[in-house]
mmCIF file of C-alpha atoms and ligand atoms in Angstrom:
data_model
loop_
_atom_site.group_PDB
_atom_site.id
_atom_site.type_symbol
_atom_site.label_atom_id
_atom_site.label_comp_id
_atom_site.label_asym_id
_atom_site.label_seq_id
_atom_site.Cartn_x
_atom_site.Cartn_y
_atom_site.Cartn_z
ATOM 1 C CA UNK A 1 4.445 -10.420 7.431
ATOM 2 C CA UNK A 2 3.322 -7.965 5.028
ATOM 3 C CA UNK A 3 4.063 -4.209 6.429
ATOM 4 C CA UNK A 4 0.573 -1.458 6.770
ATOM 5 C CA UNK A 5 1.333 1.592 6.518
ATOM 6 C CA UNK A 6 0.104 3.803 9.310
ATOM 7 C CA UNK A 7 -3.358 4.427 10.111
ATOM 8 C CA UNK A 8 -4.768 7.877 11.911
ATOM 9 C CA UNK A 9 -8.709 8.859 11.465
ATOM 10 C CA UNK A 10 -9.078 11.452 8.792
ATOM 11 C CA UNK A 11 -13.298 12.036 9.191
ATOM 12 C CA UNK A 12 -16.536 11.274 9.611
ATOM 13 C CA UNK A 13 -19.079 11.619 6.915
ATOM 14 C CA UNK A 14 -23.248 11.968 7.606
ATOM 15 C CA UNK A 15 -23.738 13.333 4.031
ATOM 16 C CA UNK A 16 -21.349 12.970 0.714
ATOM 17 C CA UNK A 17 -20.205 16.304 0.780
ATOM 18 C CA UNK A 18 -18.653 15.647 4.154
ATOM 19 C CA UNK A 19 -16.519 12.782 1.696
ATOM 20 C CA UNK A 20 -13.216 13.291 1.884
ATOM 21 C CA UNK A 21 -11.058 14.149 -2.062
ATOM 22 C CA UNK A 22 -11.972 11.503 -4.148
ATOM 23 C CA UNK A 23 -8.321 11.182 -5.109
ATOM 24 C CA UNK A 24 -6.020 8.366 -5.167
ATOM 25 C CA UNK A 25 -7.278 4.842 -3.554
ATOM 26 C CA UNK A 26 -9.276 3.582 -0.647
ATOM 27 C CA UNK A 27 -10.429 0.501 0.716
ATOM 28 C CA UNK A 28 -14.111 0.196 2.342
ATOM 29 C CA UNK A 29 -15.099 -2.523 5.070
ATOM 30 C CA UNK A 30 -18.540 -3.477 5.775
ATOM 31 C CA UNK A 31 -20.514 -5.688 7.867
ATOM 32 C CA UNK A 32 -23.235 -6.419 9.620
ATOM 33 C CA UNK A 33 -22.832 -4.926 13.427
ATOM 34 C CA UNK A 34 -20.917 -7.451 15.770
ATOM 35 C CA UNK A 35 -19.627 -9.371 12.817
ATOM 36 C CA UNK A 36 -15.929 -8.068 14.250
ATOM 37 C CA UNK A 37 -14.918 -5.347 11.582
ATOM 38 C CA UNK A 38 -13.625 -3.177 14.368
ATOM 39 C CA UNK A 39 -11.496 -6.015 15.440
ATOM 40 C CA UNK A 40 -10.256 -6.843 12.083
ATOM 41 C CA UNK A 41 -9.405 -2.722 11.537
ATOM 42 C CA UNK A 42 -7.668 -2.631 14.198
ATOM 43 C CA UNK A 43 -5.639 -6.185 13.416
ATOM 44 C CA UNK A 44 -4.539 -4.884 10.088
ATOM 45 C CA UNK A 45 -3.268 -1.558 11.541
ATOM 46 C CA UNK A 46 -2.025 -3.259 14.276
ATOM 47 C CA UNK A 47 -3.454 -0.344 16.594
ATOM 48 C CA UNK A 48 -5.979 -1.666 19.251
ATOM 49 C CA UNK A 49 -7.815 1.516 19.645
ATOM 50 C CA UNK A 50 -8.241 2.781 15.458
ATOM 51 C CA UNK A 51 -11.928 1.575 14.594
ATOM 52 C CA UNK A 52 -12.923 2.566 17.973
ATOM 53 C CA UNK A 53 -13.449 5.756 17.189
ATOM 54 C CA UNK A 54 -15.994 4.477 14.607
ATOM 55 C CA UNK A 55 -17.783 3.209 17.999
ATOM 56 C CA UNK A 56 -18.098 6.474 19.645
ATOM 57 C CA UNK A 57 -21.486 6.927 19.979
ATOM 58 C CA UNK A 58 -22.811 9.285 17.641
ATOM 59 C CA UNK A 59 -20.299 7.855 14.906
ATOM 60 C CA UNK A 60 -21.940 4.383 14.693
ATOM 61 C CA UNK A 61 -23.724 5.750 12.095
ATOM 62 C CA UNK A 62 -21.505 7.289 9.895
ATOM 63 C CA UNK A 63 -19.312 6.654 7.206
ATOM 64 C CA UNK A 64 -15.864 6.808 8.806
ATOM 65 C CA UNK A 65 -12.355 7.534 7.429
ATOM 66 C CA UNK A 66 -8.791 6.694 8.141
ATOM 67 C CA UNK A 67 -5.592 8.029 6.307
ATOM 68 C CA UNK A 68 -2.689 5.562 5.209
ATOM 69 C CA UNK A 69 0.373 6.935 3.533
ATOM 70 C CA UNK A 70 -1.174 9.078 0.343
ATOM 71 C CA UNK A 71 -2.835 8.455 -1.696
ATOM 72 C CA UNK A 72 -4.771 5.395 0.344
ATOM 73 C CA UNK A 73 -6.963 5.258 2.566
ATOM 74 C CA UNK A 74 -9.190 2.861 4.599
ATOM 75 C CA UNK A 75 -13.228 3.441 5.030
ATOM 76 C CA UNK A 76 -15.555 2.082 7.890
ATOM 77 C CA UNK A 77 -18.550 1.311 6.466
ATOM 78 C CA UNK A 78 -21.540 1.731 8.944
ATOM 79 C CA UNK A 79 -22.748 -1.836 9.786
ATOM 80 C CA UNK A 80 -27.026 -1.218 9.328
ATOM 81 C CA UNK A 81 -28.902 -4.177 9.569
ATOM 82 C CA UNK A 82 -29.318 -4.177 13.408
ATOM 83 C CA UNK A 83 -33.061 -4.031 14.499
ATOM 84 C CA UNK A 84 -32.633 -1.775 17.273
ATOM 85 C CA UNK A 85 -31.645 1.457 14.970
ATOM 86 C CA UNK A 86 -34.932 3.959 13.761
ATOM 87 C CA UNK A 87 -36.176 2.874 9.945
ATOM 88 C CA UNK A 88 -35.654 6.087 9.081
ATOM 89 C CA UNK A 89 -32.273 5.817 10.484
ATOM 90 C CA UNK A 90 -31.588 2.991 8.712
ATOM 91 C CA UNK A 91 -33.086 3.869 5.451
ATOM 92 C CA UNK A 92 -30.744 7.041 5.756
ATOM 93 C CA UNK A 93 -27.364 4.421 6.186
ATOM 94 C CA UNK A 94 -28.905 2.750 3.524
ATOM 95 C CA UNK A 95 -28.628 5.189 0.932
ATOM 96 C CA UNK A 96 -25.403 7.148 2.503
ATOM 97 C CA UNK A 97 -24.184 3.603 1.543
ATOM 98 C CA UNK A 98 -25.323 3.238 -1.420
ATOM 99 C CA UNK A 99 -24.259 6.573 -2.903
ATOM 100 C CA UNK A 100 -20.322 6.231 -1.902
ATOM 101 C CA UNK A 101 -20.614 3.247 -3.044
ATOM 102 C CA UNK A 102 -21.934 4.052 -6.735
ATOM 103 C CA UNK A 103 -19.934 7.392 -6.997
ATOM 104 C CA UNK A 104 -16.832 6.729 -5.266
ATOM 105 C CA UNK A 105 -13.935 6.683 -8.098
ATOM 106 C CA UNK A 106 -11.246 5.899 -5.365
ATOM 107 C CA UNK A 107 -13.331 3.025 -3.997
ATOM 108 C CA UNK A 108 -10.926 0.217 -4.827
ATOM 109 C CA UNK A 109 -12.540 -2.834 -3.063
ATOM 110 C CA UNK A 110 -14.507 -3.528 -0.106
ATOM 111 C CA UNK A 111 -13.629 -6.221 2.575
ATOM 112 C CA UNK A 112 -17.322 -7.662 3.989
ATOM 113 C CA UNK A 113 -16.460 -8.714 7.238
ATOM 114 C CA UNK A 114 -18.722 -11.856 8.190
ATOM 115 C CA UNK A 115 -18.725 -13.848 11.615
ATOM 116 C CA UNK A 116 -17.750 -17.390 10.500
ATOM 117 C CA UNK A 117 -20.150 -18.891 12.500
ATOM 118 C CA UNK A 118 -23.046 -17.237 10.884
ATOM 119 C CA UNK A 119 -22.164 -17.155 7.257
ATOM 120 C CA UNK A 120 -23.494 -15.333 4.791
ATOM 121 C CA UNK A 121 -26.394 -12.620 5.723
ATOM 122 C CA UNK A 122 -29.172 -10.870 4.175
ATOM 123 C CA UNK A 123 -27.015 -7.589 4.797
ATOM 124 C CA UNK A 124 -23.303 -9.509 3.150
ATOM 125 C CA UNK A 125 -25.845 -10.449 -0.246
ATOM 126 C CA UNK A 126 -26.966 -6.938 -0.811
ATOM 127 C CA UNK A 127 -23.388 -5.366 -0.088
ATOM 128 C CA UNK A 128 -22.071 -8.121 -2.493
ATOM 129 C CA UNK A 129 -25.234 -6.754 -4.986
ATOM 130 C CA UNK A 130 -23.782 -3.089 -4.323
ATOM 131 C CA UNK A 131 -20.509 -3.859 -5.534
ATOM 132 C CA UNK A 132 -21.367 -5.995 -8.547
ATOM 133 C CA UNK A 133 -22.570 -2.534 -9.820
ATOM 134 C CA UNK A 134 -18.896 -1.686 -9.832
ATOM 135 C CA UNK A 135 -15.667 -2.736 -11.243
ATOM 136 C CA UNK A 136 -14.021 -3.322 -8.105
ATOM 137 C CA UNK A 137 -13.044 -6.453 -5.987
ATOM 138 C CA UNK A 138 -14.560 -7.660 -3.389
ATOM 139 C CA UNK A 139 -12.720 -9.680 -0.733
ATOM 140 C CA UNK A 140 -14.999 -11.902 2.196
ATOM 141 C CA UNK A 141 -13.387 -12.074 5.399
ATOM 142 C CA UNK A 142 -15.040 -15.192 7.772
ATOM 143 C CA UNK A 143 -13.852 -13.941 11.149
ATOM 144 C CA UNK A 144 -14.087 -15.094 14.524
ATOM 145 C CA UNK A 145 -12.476 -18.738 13.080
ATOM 146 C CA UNK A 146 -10.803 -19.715 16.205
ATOM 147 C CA UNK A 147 -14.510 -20.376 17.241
ATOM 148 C CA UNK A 148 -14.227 -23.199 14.777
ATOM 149 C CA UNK A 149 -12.846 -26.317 14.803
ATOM 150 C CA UNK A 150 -10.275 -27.072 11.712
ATOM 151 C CA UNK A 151 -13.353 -29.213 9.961
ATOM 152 C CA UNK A 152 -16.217 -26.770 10.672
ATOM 153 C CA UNK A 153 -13.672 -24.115 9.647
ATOM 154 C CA UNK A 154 -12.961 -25.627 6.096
ATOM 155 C CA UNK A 155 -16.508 -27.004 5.950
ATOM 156 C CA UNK A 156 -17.412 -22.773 6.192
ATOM 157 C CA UNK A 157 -14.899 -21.624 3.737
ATOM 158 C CA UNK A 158 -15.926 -24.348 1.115
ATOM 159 C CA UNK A 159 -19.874 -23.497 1.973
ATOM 160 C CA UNK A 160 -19.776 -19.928 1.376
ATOM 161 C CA UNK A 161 -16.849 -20.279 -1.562
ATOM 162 C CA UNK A 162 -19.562 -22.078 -2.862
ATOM 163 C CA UNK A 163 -22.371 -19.414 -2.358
ATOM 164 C CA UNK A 164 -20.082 -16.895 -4.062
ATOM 165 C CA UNK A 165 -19.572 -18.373 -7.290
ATOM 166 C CA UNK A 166 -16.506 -16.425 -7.630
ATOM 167 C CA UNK A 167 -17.991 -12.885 -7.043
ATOM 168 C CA UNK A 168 -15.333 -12.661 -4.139
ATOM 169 C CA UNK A 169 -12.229 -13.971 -2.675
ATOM 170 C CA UNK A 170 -13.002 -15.842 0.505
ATOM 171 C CA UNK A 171 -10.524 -16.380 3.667
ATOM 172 C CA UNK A 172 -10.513 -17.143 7.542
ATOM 173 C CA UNK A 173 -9.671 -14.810 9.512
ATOM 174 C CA UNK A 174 -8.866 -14.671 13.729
ATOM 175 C CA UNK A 175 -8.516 -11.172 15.066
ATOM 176 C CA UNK A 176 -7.352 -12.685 18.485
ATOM 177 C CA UNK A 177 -5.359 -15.712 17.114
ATOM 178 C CA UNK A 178 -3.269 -13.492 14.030
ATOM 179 C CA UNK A 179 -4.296 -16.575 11.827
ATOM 180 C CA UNK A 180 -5.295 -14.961 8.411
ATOM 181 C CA UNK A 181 -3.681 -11.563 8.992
ATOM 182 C CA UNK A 182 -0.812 -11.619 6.446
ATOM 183 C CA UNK A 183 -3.601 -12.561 3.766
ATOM 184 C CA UNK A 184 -5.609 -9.574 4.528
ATOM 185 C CA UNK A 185 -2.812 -7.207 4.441
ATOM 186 C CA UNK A 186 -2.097 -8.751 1.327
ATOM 187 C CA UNK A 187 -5.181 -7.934 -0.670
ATOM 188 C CA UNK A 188 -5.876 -4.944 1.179
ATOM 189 C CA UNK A 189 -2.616 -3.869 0.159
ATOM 190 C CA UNK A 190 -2.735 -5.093 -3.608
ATOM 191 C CA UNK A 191 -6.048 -3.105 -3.498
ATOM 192 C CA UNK A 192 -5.315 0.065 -3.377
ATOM 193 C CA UNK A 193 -1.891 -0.508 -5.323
ATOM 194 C CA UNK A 194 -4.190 -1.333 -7.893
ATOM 195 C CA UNK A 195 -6.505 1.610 -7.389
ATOM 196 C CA UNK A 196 -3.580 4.283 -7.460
ATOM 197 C CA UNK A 197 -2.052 2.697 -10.580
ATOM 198 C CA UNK A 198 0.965 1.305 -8.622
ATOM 199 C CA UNK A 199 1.998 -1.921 -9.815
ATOM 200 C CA UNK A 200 1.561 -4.696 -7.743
ATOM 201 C CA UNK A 201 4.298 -6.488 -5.521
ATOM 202 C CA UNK A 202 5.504 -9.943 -7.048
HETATM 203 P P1 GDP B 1 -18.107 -4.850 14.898
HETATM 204 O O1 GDP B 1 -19.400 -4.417 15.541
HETATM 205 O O2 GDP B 1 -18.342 -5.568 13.627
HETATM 206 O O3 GDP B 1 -17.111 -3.736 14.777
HETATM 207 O O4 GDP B 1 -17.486 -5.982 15.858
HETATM 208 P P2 GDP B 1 -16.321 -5.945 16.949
HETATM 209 O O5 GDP B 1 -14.985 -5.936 16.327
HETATM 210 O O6 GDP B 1 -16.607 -4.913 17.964
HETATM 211 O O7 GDP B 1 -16.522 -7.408 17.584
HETATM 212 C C1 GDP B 1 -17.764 -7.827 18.120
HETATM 213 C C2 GDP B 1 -17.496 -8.867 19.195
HETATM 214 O O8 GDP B 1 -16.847 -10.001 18.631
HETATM 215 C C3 GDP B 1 -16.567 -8.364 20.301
HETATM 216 O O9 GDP B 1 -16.989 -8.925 21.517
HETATM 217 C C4 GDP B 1 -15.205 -8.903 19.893
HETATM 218 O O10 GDP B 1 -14.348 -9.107 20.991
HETATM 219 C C5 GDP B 1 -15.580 -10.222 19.233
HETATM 220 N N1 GDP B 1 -14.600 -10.601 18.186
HETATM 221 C C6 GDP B 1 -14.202 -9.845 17.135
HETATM 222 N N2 GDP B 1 -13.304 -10.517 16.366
HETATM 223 C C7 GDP B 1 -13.133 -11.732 16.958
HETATM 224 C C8 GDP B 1 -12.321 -12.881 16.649
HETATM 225 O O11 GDP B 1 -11.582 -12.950 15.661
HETATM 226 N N3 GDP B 1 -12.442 -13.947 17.506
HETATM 227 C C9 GDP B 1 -13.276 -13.949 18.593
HETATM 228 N N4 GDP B 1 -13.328 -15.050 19.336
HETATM 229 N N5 GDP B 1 -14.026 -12.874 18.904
HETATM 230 C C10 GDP B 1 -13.962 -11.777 18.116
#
């Protein structure tokens, strides 16, 4: 399996100037709350405990970060979109959001973590919208697969591969099972190799 470097929590941001150096790479996850993004942070670190800082309360709301070896680092993108949260709460996530995600230079792809059994939400289209703004790649992880039987599984995969129209790469994903986890190292990885100019493994 594909080695991750190590994670540790770097900082929490509320406003951009609380952004970390906008140096070297970093890749963003997003998704709509209880989709499993803390579960799939923590798979791909293989720590059990990383993302749940981002849980704390008081920190559900922001945008947090976690150092890898430098240059990279991974971002946990606040999951808005759940009814219970202020409007003007929401409207601030909203454009917290949308400013790293239009200024960030070292932004070097975003993961959108989706519950498999759900598919595609309003929330998923307008991050997907976000980052069609940019140059960068955007990877769809369907989580939660060992909910699914292998037919309703591939029956999901070719659904929202078809919803995509190659705007993303699509792939199951089981933070309990392992089954997907090499795959998302992969791209994660060959994301921010890309991003700091390192050439990519063969
Ligand atoms: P977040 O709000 O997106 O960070 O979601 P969490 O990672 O906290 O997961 C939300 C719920 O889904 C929790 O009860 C998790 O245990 C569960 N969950 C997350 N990933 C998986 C998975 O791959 N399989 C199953 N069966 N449950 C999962």
């Amino acid at each position: 399996m594909a080695q991750f470097p190590q994670a540790t929590f770097l900082t929490s941001a509320w406003q951009p100037h609380q952004f970390p150096a906008d140096d070297g790479a970093e890749v963003a996850f997003a998704g709509r709350s209880n989709a499993g993004k803390s579960s799939a942070l923590n798979a791909l670190v293989g720590r059990k405990d990383l993302a749940r800082t981002s849980k704390t309360p008081g920190r559900t709301q922001l945008i947090n970060f976690f150092a890898l070896s430098p240059p990279s680092r991974l971002v946990d993108l606040p999951g808005y979109g759940y009814a219970k949260v202020p409007q003007q709460m929401q409207r601030h996530w909203r454009e917290l959001l949308t400013g790293y995600v239009r200024s960030r230079v070292s932004l070097a792809g975003m993961v959108i973590v989706v519950d498999a059994r759900r598919g595609l939400t309003d929330y998923d289209r307008q991050l997907l919208d976000l980052m069609s703004g940019t140059a960068q790649p955007v990877h769809l992880l369907l989580t939660k697969a060992d909910k699914l039987n292998r037919n309703e599984a591939a029956a999901t995969l070719r659904d929202v591969n078809g919803q995509l129209s190659e705007r993303a790469s699509v792939q199951l994903f089981s933070a309990i099972s392992g089954d997907g986890l090499d795959q998302l190292r992969r791209t994660v990885l060959a994301m921010l190799n890309r991003g700091s100019g390192k050439k990519e493994p063969r």
